[in-house]
């Protein structure tokens, strides 16, 4: 993460672009990356050691993001202290508008999400076709050892669980896609056209990967339908879905590594610039929570990480958080109802 953010940001702190070459900042980046990498291997070993113990496996998986976040906060405080002691200031620049040609890269239009419809309809048709041959007990959960430890009586509701997951995935991915389209774009600094083109390419690739991930994960729910019909073991279905998920994660990470946050790595050419135009440290709480009542944007590019986050200071941002929370709670309640 420390190398994927724009050169004018160091651990979610706005600094002059040349500060990225400061040896003290470099040491913080190397130290953070080394510690997180070592912890990654440790958590992987713990997860493999946990084996069939799902609780231990999930616990090991949660350690990495928690410690990574705390490490970022420690590094952020050190950068803030350096910024104060060294007098690193960013002069606010006038905003600029870049007029781009129609062929300039841009996110996919929202209508591409209509591709979810045939997948969902095909899954529903498969459930209807296989329902008469499904056994009286439907496997609901299996451990890593392949043993099923939870069953449900066959009913239209219990076999519709994969369909419910597809609908939730589609809604979630469509909302994320809309967020990319509506997000506030980064300011252009001294090279507004180069910045706009780089961000356009970044947003375009992210929207393509997001759509591909959603469609692939949605289609993979068919494996669970086959498992319900006894045509495939539940553990095998889970492994296949996990493989699809890992491929999706690798694809998303690949875009982030190549482009950098908001296309910052595409700006490393002579045509680009990493100069920040405005200091917003006070508006980023803990470096990850953006709170700005004067900014009407619902979504903004992250300061630490790759992608977008919500403006908690706007009414639309708070409404989004409330809506996604209600949707998630409703989905979890529906899952329990289907599985029960």
GROMACS .gro file of C-alpha atoms in nm, residues 54-336:
model
  283
   54UNK     CA    1  -1.319  -2.265   1.097
   55UNK     CA    2  -1.325  -2.026   1.396
   56UNK     CA    3  -0.945  -2.040   1.429
   57UNK     CA    4  -0.903  -1.996   1.053
   58UNK     CA    5  -1.128  -1.687   1.049
   59UNK     CA    6  -0.950  -1.550   1.356
   60UNK     CA    7  -0.611  -1.582   1.187
   61UNK     CA    8  -0.753  -1.411   0.878
   62UNK     CA    9  -0.871  -1.112   1.081
   63UNK     CA   10  -0.535  -1.053   1.248
   64UNK     CA   11  -0.365  -0.924   0.934
   65UNK     CA   12  -0.601  -0.634   0.845
   66UNK     CA   13  -0.629  -0.532   1.211
   67UNK     CA   14  -0.253  -0.519   1.270
   68UNK     CA   15  -0.196  -0.366   0.926
   69UNK     CA   16  -0.435  -0.083   1.013
   70UNK     CA   17  -0.271  -0.023   1.350
   71UNK     CA   18   0.070  -0.020   1.183
   72UNK     CA   19  -0.054   0.238   0.935
   73UNK     CA   20  -0.172   0.459   1.222
   74UNK     CA   21   0.170   0.440   1.389
   75UNK     CA   22   0.347   0.533   1.064
   76UNK     CA   23   0.093   0.808   1.000
   77UNK     CA   24   0.164   0.970   1.336
   78UNK     CA   25   0.536   0.966   1.260
   79UNK     CA   26   0.482   1.127   0.921
   80UNK     CA   27   0.259   1.392   1.082
   81UNK     CA   28   0.535   1.464   1.335
   82UNK     CA   29   0.791   1.493   1.052
   83UNK     CA   30   0.557   1.718   0.858
   84UNK     CA   31   0.523   1.951   1.155
   85UNK     CA   32   0.893   1.957   1.247
   86UNK     CA   33   1.013   1.999   0.888
   87UNK     CA   34   0.744   2.246   0.786
   88UNK     CA   35   0.623   2.039   0.494
   89UNK     CA   36   0.340   2.249   0.356
   90UNK     CA   37   0.129   2.209   0.046
   91UNK     CA   38   0.024   2.527  -0.127
   92UNK     CA   39  -0.338   2.505  -0.233
   93UNK     CA   40  -0.373   2.541  -0.608
   94UNK     CA   41  -0.659   2.666  -0.818
   95UNK     CA   42  -0.883   2.391  -0.950
   96UNK     CA   43  -0.859   2.315  -1.320
   97UNK     CA   44  -1.096   2.152  -1.565
   98UNK     CA   45  -0.957   1.914  -1.826
   99UNK     CA   46  -1.146   1.883  -2.154
  100UNK     CA   47  -1.090   1.526  -2.274
  101UNK     CA   48  -1.173   1.370  -2.611
  102UNK     CA   49  -1.460   1.124  -2.637
  103UNK     CA   50  -1.210   0.840  -2.679
  104UNK     CA   51  -1.056   0.906  -2.335
  105UNK     CA   52  -1.072   0.607  -2.097
  106UNK     CA   53  -1.375   0.602  -1.866
  107UNK     CA   54  -1.558   0.350  -1.644
  108UNK     CA   55  -1.800   0.106  -1.806
  109UNK     CA   56  -2.158   0.235  -1.831
  110UNK     CA   57  -2.396   0.101  -1.568
  111UNK     CA   58  -2.600  -0.089  -1.829
  112UNK     CA   59  -2.329  -0.355  -1.845
  113UNK     CA   60  -2.474  -0.488  -1.520
  114UNK     CA   61  -2.769  -0.624  -1.718
  115UNK     CA   62  -2.541  -0.925  -1.772
  116UNK     CA   63  -2.642  -1.039  -1.422
  117UNK     CA   64  -2.997  -1.102  -1.545
  118UNK     CA   65  -2.930  -1.407  -1.768
  119UNK     CA   66  -2.708  -1.564  -1.500
  120UNK     CA   67  -2.976  -1.527  -1.233
  121UNK     CA   68  -3.252  -1.651  -1.466
  122UNK     CA   69  -3.042  -1.952  -1.572
  123UNK     CA   70  -2.974  -2.040  -1.208
  124UNK     CA   71  -3.345  -2.014  -1.125
  125UNK     CA   72  -3.429  -2.240  -1.421
  126UNK     CA   73  -3.169  -2.495  -1.307
  127UNK     CA   74  -3.312  -2.499  -0.954
  128UNK     CA   75  -3.663  -2.560  -1.090
  129UNK     CA   76  -3.539  -2.839  -1.319
  130UNK     CA   77  -3.338  -3.020  -1.049
  131UNK     CA   78  -3.578  -2.967  -0.757
  132UNK     CA   79  -3.776  -3.292  -0.807
  133UNK     CA   80  -3.458  -3.503  -0.794
  134UNK     CA   81  -3.304  -3.329  -0.491
  135UNK     CA   82  -3.280  -3.537  -0.169
  136UNK     CA   83  -3.496  -3.463   0.133
  137UNK     CA   84  -3.198  -3.316   0.323
  138UNK     CA   85  -2.991  -3.034   0.171
  139UNK     CA   86  -2.627  -2.986   0.289
  140UNK     CA   87  -2.578  -2.635   0.427
  141UNK     CA   88  -2.228  -2.631   0.575
  142UNK     CA   89  -1.916  -2.845   0.554
  143UNK     CA   90  -1.579  -2.821   0.728
  144UNK     CA   91  -1.241  -2.812   0.558
  145UNK     CA   92  -1.226  -3.190   0.610
  146UNK     CA   93  -1.522  -3.234   0.371
  147UNK     CA   94  -1.766  -3.350   0.639
  148UNK     CA   95  -2.112  -3.191   0.626
  149UNK     CA   96  -2.207  -3.060   0.970
  150UNK     CA   97  -2.531  -2.875   0.894
  151UNK     CA   98  -2.841  -2.985   0.701
  152UNK     CA   99  -3.179  -2.835   0.609
  153UNK     CA  100  -3.503  -2.994   0.497
  154UNK     CA  101  -3.563  -2.959   0.125
  155UNK     CA  102  -3.801  -2.675   0.048
  156UNK     CA  103  -3.833  -2.408  -0.222
  157UNK     CA  104  -3.680  -2.163   0.026
  158UNK     CA  105  -3.376  -2.372   0.125
  159UNK     CA  106  -3.278  -2.460  -0.232
  160UNK     CA  107  -3.316  -2.095  -0.335
  161UNK     CA  108  -3.020  -1.996  -0.114
  162UNK     CA  109  -2.772  -1.971  -0.409
  163UNK     CA  110  -3.025  -1.751  -0.588
  164UNK     CA  111  -3.045  -1.521  -0.286
  165UNK     CA  112  -2.667  -1.491  -0.278
  166UNK     CA  113  -2.667  -1.402  -0.648
  167UNK     CA  114  -2.921  -1.125  -0.595
  168UNK     CA  115  -2.724  -0.982  -0.303
  169UNK     CA  116  -2.401  -0.995  -0.505
  170UNK     CA  117  -2.564  -0.824  -0.803
  171UNK     CA  118  -2.709  -0.541  -0.594
  172UNK     CA  119  -2.381  -0.489  -0.406
  173UNK     CA  120  -2.167  -0.487  -0.721
  174UNK     CA  121  -2.406  -0.253  -0.903
  175UNK     CA  122  -2.394  -0.008  -0.612
  176UNK     CA  123  -2.012  -0.023  -0.614
  177UNK     CA  124  -2.011   0.033  -0.991
  178UNK     CA  125  -2.238   0.335  -0.948
  179UNK     CA  126  -1.999   0.463  -0.681
  180UNK     CA  127  -1.711   0.457  -0.929
  181UNK     CA  128  -1.916   0.657  -1.179
  182UNK     CA  129  -2.026   0.915  -0.919
  183UNK     CA  130  -1.697   0.949  -0.732
  184UNK     CA  131  -1.520   1.280  -0.700
  185UNK     CA  132  -1.221   1.279  -0.933
  186UNK     CA  133  -0.874   1.373  -0.806
  187UNK     CA  134  -0.750   1.725  -0.873
  188UNK     CA  135  -0.509   1.769  -1.159
  189UNK     CA  136  -0.223   1.961  -1.002
  190UNK     CA  137   0.000   2.114  -1.268
  191UNK     CA  138  -0.096   1.845  -1.522
  192UNK     CA  139  -0.478   1.819  -1.512
  193UNK     CA  140  -0.506   1.636  -1.846
  194UNK     CA  141  -0.247   1.371  -1.752
  195UNK     CA  142  -0.412   1.322  -1.413
  196UNK     CA  143  -0.758   1.293  -1.566
  197UNK     CA  144  -0.641   1.039  -1.825
  198UNK     CA  145  -0.461   0.830  -1.563
  199UNK     CA  146  -0.761   0.833  -1.333
  200UNK     CA  147  -0.989   0.748  -1.625
  201UNK     CA  148  -0.779   0.441  -1.709
  202UNK     CA  149  -0.772   0.336  -1.342
  203UNK     CA  150  -1.150   0.374  -1.304
  204UNK     CA  151  -1.211   0.194  -1.633
  205UNK     CA  152  -1.003  -0.108  -1.536
  206UNK     CA  153  -1.153  -0.117  -1.188
  207UNK     CA  154  -1.505  -0.117  -1.332
  208UNK     CA  155  -1.412  -0.399  -1.573
  209UNK     CA  156  -1.262  -0.609  -1.294
  210UNK     CA  157  -1.556  -0.535  -1.065
  211UNK     CA  158  -1.804  -0.649  -1.329
  212UNK     CA  159  -1.599  -0.960  -1.409
  213UNK     CA  160  -1.569  -1.047  -1.040
  214UNK     CA  161  -1.940  -1.008  -0.981
  215UNK     CA  162  -2.041  -1.213  -1.285
  216UNK     CA  163  -1.791  -1.490  -1.207
  217UNK     CA  164  -1.892  -1.515  -0.840
  218UNK     CA  165  -2.259  -1.504  -0.932
  219UNK     CA  166  -2.214  -1.783  -1.189
  220UNK     CA  167  -2.017  -1.991  -0.937
  221UNK     CA  168  -2.329  -2.021  -0.719
  222UNK     CA  169  -2.440  -2.288  -0.969
  223UNK     CA  170  -2.193  -2.522  -0.795
  224UNK     CA  171  -2.405  -2.505  -0.480
  225UNK     CA  172  -2.717  -2.586  -0.681
  226UNK     CA  173  -2.541  -2.896  -0.814
  227UNK     CA  174  -2.440  -2.980  -0.457
  228UNK     CA  175  -2.803  -2.956  -0.343
  229UNK     CA  176  -2.896  -3.202  -0.618
  230UNK     CA  177  -2.628  -3.448  -0.507
  231UNK     CA  178  -2.433  -3.406  -0.831
  232UNK     CA  179  -2.133  -3.258  -0.649
  233UNK     CA  180  -2.002  -3.263  -0.294
  234UNK     CA  181  -2.053  -2.946  -0.089
  235UNK     CA  182  -1.682  -2.928  -0.005
  236UNK     CA  183  -1.590  -2.947  -0.374
  237UNK     CA  184  -1.844  -2.675  -0.453
  238UNK     CA  185  -1.691  -2.460  -0.181
  239UNK     CA  186  -1.340  -2.517  -0.316
  240UNK     CA  187  -1.447  -2.418  -0.668
  241UNK     CA  188  -1.611  -2.099  -0.539
  242UNK     CA  189  -1.296  -2.026  -0.337
  243UNK     CA  190  -1.084  -2.063  -0.651
  244UNK     CA  191  -1.309  -1.820  -0.838
  245UNK     CA  192  -1.282  -1.578  -0.544
  246UNK     CA  193  -0.902  -1.601  -0.535
  247UNK     CA  194  -0.878  -1.537  -0.910
  248UNK     CA  195  -1.102  -1.231  -0.865
  249UNK     CA  196  -0.885  -1.102  -0.579
  250UNK     CA  197  -0.566  -1.151  -0.781
  251UNK     CA  198  -0.718  -0.967  -1.079
  252UNK     CA  199  -0.823  -0.675  -0.858
  253UNK     CA  200  -0.482  -0.663  -0.690
  254UNK     CA  201  -0.314  -0.672  -1.031
  255UNK     CA  202  -0.500  -0.360  -1.143
  256UNK     CA  203  -0.402  -0.185  -0.820
  257UNK     CA  204  -0.035  -0.279  -0.855
  258UNK     CA  205  -0.019  -0.170  -1.218
  259UNK     CA  206  -0.216   0.154  -1.191
  260UNK     CA  207  -0.163   0.259  -0.831
  261UNK     CA  208  -0.434   0.441  -0.641
  262UNK     CA  209  -0.629   0.670  -0.877
  263UNK     CA  210  -0.378   0.590  -1.153
  264UNK     CA  211  -0.084   0.739  -0.961
  265UNK     CA  212   0.166   0.485  -1.099
  266UNK     CA  213   0.058   0.580  -1.451
  267UNK     CA  214   0.174   0.932  -1.367
  268UNK     CA  215   0.534   0.829  -1.305
  269UNK     CA  216   0.612   0.910  -1.669
  270UNK     CA  217   0.747   1.253  -1.763
  271UNK     CA  218   0.398   1.351  -1.874
  272UNK     CA  219   0.259   1.314  -1.526
  273UNK     CA  220   0.287   1.475  -1.187
  274UNK     CA  221   0.243   1.370  -0.829
  275UNK     CA  222   0.209   1.720  -0.684
  276UNK     CA  223  -0.087   1.745  -0.443
  277UNK     CA  224  -0.306   2.053  -0.471
  278UNK     CA  225  -0.483   2.063  -0.136
  279UNK     CA  226  -0.405   1.953   0.220
  280UNK     CA  227  -0.698   1.756   0.365
  281UNK     CA  228  -0.532   1.588   0.663
  282UNK     CA  229  -0.790   1.727   0.905
  283UNK     CA  230  -1.074   1.580   0.701
  284UNK     CA  231  -0.934   1.226   0.703
  285UNK     CA  232  -0.993   1.074   1.045
  286UNK     CA  233  -0.742   0.796   1.123
  287UNK     CA  234  -0.636   0.830   0.761
  288UNK     CA  235  -0.926   0.625   0.625
  289UNK     CA  236  -1.250   0.799   0.724
  290UNK     CA  237  -1.330   1.104   0.511
  291UNK     CA  238  -1.556   1.361   0.681
  292UNK     CA  239  -1.621   1.684   0.490
  293UNK     CA  240  -1.960   1.855   0.520
  294UNK     CA  241  -1.859   2.107   0.253
  295UNK     CA  242  -1.802   1.834  -0.006
  296UNK     CA  243  -2.129   1.707  -0.161
  297UNK     CA  244  -1.953   1.399  -0.304
  298UNK     CA  245  -2.076   1.065  -0.173
  299UNK     CA  246  -1.768   0.871  -0.287
  300UNK     CA  247  -1.404   0.983  -0.295
  301UNK     CA  248  -1.073   0.806  -0.374
  302UNK     CA  249  -0.906   0.650  -0.071
  303UNK     CA  250  -0.600   0.801   0.093
  304UNK     CA  251  -0.448   0.468   0.202
  305UNK     CA  252  -0.542   0.170  -0.011
  306UNK     CA  253  -0.678   0.124  -0.361
  307UNK     CA  254  -1.033   0.217  -0.454
  308UNK     CA  255  -1.295   0.448  -0.310
  309UNK     CA  256  -1.454   0.526   0.023
  310UNK     CA  257  -1.759   0.717   0.151
  311UNK     CA  258  -1.776   1.081   0.256
  312UNK     CA  259  -1.924   1.047   0.605
  313UNK     CA  260  -1.976   1.423   0.618
  314UNK     CA  261  -2.234   1.431   0.337
  315UNK     CA  262  -2.598   1.333   0.372
  316UNK     CA  263  -2.565   1.103   0.071
  317UNK     CA  264  -2.268   0.925   0.231
  318UNK     CA  265  -2.456   0.867   0.555
  319UNK     CA  266  -2.762   0.751   0.361
  320UNK     CA  267  -2.541   0.507   0.169
  321UNK     CA  268  -2.397   0.361   0.490
  322UNK     CA  269  -2.748   0.323   0.635
  323UNK     CA  270  -2.879   0.164   0.316
  324UNK     CA  271  -2.595  -0.086   0.280
  325UNK     CA  272  -2.626  -0.177   0.649
  326UNK     CA  273  -3.000  -0.243   0.616
  327UNK     CA  274  -2.938  -0.444   0.298
  328UNK     CA  275  -2.670  -0.657   0.466
  329UNK     CA  276  -2.882  -0.723   0.777
  330UNK     CA  277  -3.177  -0.818   0.557
  331UNK     CA  278  -2.955  -1.052   0.354
  332UNK     CA  279  -2.816  -1.224   0.665
  333UNK     CA  280  -3.170  -1.264   0.804
  334UNK     CA  281  -3.283  -1.411   0.471
  335UNK     CA  282  -2.991  -1.655   0.471
  336UNK     CA  283  -3.086  -1.782   0.817
   0.00000   0.00000   0.00000
